[in-house]
C-alpha atoms as an extended CHARMM CRD file, in Angstrom:
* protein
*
       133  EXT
         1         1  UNK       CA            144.7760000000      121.2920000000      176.6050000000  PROA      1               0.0000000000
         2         2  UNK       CA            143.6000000000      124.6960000000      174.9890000000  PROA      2               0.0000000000
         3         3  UNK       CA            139.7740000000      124.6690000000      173.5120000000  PROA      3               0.0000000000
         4         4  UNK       CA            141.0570000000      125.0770000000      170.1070000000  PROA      4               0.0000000000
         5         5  UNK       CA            142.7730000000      121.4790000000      170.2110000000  PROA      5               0.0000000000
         6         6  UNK       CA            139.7870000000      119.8490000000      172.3620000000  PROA      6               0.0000000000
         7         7  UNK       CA            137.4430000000      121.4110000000      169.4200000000  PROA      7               0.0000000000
         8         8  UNK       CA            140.1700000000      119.8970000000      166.5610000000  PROA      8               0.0000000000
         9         9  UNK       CA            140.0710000000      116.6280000000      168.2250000000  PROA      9               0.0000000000
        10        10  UNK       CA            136.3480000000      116.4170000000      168.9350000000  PROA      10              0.0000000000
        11        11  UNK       CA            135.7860000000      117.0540000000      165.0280000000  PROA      11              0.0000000000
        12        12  UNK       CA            138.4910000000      114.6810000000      164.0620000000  PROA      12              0.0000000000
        13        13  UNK       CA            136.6030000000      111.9870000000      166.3080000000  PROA      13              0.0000000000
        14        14  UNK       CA            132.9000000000      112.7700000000      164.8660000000  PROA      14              0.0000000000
        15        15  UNK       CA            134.4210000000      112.2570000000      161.2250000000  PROA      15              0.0000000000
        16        16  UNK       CA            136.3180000000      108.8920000000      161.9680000000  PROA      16              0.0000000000
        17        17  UNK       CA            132.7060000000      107.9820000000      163.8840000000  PROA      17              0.0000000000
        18        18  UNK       CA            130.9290000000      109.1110000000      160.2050000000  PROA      18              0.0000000000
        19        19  UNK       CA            133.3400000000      106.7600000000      157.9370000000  PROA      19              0.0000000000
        20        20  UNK       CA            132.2830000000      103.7910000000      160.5050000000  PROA      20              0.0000000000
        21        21  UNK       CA            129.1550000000      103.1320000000      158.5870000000  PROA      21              0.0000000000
        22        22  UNK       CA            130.0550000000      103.3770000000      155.2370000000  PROA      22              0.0000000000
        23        23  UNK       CA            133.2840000000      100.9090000000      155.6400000000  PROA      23              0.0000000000
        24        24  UNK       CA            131.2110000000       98.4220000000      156.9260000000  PROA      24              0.0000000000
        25        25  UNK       CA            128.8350000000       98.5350000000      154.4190000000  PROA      25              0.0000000000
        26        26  UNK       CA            131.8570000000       98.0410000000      152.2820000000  PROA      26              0.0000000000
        27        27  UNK       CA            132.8290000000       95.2490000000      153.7200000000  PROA      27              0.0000000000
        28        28  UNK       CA            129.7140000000       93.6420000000      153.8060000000  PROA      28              0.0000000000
        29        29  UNK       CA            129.4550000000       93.7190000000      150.5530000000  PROA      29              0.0000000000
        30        30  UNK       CA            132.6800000000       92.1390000000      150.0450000000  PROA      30              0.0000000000
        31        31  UNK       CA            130.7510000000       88.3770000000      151.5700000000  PROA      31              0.0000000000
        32        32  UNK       CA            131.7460000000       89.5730000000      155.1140000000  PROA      32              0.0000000000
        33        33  UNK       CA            135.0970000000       88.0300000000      154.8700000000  PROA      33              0.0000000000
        34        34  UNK       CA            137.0010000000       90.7350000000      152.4240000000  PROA      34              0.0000000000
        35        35  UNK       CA            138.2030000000       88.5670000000      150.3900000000  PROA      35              0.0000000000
        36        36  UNK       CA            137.5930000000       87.6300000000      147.1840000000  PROA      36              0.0000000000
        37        37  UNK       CA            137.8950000000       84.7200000000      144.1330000000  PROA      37              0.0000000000
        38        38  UNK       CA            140.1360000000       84.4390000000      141.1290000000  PROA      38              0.0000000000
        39        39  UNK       CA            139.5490000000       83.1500000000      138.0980000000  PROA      39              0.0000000000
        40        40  UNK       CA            140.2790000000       79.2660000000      139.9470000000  PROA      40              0.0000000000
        41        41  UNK       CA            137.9220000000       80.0280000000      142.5070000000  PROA      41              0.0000000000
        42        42  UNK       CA            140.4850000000       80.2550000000      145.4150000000  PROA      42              0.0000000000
        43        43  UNK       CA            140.1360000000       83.0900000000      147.5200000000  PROA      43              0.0000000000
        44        44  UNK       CA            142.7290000000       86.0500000000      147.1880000000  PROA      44              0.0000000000
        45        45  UNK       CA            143.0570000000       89.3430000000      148.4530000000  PROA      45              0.0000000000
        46        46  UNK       CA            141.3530000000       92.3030000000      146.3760000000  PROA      46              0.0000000000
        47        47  UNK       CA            142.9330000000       94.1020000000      144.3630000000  PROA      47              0.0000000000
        48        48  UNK       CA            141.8360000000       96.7720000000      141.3700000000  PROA      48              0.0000000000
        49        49  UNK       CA            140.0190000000       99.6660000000      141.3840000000  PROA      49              0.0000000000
        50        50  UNK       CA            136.0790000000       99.2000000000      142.5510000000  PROA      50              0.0000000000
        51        51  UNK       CA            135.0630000000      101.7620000000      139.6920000000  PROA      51              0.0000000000
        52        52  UNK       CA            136.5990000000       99.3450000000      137.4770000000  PROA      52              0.0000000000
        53        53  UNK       CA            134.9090000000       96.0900000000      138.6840000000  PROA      53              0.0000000000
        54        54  UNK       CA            132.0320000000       94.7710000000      136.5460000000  PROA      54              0.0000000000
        55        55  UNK       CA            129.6700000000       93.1040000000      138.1760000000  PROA      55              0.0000000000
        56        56  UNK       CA            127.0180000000       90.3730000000      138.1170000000  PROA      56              0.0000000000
        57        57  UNK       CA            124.2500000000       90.0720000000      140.2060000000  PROA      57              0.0000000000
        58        58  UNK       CA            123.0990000000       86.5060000000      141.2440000000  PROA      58              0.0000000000
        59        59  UNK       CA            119.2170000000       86.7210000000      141.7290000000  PROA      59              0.0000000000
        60        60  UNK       CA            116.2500000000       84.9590000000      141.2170000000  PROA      60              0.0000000000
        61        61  UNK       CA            117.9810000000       82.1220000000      140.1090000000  PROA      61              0.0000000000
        62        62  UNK       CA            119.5820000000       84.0670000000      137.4700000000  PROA      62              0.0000000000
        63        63  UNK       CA            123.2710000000       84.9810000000      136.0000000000  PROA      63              0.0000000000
        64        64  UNK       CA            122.1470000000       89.1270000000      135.6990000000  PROA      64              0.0000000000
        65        65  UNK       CA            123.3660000000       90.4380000000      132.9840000000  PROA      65              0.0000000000
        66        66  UNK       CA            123.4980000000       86.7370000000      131.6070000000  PROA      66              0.0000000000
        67        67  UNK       CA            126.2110000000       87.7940000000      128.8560000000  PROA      67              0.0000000000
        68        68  UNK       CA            129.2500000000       89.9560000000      129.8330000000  PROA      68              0.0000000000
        69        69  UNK       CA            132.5260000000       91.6350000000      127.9760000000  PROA      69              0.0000000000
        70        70  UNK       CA            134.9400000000       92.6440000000      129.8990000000  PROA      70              0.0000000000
        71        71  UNK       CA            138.3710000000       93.8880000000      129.5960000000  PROA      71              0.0000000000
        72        72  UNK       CA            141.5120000000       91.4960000000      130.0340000000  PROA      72              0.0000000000
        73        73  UNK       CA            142.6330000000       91.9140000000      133.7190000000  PROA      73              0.0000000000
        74        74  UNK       CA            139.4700000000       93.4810000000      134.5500000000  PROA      74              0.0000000000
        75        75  UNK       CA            137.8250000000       92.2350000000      137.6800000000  PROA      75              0.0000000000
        76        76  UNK       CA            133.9650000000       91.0440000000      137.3470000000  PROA      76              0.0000000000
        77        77  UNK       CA            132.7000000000       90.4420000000      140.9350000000  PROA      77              0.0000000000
        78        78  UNK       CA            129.8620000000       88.0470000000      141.4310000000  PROA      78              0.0000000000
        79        79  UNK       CA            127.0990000000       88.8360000000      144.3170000000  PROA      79              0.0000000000
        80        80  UNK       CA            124.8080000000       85.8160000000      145.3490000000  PROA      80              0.0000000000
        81        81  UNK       CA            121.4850000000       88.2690000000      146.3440000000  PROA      81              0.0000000000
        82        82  UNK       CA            119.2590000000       85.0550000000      146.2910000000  PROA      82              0.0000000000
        83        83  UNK       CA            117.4370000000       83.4190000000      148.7480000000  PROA      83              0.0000000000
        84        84  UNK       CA            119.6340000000       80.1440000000      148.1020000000  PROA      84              0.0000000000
        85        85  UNK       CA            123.1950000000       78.8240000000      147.5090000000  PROA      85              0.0000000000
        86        86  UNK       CA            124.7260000000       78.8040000000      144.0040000000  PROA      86              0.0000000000
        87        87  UNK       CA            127.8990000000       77.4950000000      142.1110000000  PROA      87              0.0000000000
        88        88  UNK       CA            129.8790000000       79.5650000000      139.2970000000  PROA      88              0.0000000000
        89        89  UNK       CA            131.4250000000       77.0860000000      137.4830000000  PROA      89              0.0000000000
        90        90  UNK       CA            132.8030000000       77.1130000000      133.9010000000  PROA      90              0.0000000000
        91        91  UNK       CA            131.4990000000       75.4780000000      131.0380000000  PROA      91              0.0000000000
        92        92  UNK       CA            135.1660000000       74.0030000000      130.4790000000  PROA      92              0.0000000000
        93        93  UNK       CA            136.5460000000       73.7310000000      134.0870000000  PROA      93              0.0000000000
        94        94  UNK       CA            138.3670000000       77.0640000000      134.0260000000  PROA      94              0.0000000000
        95        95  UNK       CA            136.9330000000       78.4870000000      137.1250000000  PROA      95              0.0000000000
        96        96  UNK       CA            134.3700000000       76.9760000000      139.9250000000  PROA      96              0.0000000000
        97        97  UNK       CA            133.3300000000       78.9830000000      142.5950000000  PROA      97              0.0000000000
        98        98  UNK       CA            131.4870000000       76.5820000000      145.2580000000  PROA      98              0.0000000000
        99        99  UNK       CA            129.3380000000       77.1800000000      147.6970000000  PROA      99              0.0000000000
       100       100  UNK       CA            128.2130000000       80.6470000000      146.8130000000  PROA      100             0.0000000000
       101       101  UNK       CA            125.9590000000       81.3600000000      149.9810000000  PROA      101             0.0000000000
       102       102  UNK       CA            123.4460000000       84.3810000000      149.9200000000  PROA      102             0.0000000000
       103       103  UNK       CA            125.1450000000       87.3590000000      150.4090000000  PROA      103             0.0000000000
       104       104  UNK       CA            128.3280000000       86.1180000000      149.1390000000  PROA      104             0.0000000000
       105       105  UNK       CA            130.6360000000       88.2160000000      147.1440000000  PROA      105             0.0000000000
       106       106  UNK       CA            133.5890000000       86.8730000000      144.5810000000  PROA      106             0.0000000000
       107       107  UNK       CA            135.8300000000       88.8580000000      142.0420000000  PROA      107             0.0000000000
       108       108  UNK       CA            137.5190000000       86.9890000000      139.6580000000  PROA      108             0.0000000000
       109       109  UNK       CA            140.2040000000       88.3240000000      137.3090000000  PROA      109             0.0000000000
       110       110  UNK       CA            140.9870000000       86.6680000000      133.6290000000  PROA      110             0.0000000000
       111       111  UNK       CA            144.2720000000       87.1040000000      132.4350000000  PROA      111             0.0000000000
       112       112  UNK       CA            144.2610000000       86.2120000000      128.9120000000  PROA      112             0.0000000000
       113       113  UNK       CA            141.0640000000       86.7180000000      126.1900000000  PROA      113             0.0000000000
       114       114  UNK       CA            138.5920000000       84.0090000000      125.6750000000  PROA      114             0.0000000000
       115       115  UNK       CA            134.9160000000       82.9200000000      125.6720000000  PROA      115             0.0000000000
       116       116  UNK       CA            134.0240000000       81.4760000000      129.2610000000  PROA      116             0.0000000000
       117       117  UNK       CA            130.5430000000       79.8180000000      129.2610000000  PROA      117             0.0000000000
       118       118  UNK       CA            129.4170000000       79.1220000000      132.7270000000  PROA      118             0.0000000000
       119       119  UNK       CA            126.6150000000       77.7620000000      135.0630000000  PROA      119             0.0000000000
       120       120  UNK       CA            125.2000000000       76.8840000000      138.0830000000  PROA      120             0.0000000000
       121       121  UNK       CA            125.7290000000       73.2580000000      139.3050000000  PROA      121             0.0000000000
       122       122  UNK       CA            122.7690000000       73.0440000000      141.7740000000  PROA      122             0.0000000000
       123       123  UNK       CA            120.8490000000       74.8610000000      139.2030000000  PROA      123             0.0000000000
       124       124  UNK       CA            121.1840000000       74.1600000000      135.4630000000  PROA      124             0.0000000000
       125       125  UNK       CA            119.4460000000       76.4000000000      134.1020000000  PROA      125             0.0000000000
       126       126  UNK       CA            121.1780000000       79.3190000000      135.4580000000  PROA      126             0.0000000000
       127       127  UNK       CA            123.7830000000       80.1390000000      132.9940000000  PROA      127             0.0000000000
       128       128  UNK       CA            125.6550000000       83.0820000000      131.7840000000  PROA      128             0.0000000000
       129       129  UNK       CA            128.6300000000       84.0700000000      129.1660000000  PROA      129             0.0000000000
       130       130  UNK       CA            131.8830000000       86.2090000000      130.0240000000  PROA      130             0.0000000000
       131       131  UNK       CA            133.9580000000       87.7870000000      126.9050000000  PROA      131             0.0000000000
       132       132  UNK       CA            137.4540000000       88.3570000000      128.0900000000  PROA      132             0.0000000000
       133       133  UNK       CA            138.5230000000       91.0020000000      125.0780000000  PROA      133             0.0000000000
């Protein structure tokens, strides 16, 4: 093997070594199992573009932002970062997302436009508003 290819390959290694990192931070972020929820609550593989995905942050026993408008077909993703386990379940029984353990990540998708009202079944008083325009 000349020292030009051992130099090519050495490089190529370090750089698939350097992406290591970053794709598992990815994943994490994802609720460790990659997956995500639809608008049901079922788990389903991603899909969409992340710069597209809104997102709301679960924390200190709060829906943050509380009210949201999105986009028909655009994906909002849900991240628990409390301390404690949450539900995101719909006013009207449209979606329910269960067991929403910290560090948990969901997307859910809504194909048609509507008002969604939705809260947190273990707590109340968390509660929060998605726009589907």
């Amino acid at each position: 093997m000349s020292s030009l290819t051992r130099r090519v390959l050495l490089v190529q290694g370090l750089l698939g070594a350097a992406a290591l990192p970053a794709l598992a931070q990815g994943y994490g972020q994802m609720g460790g199992d990659g997956r995500a929820g639809t608008a049901s609550g079922q788990d389903a593989s991603v899909q969409g573009d992340m710069a597209s995905v809104a997102t709301v942050t679960i924390r200190d026993r709060a829906f943050n932002p509380p009210s949201l408008t999105v986009a028909v077909g655009q994906p909002v993703r849900f991240v628990n970062e409390d301390g404690v386990t949450h539900t995101i379940t719909a006013d009207d029984g449209a979606f329910d997302v269960e067991d929403m353990t910290p560090g948990r990540a969901v997307r859910l998708t809504f194909p048609a436009p509507g008002t969604y009202a939705y809260h947190c079944e273990i707590h109340p008083m968390m509660t929060g508003t998605l726009t589907i325009a």
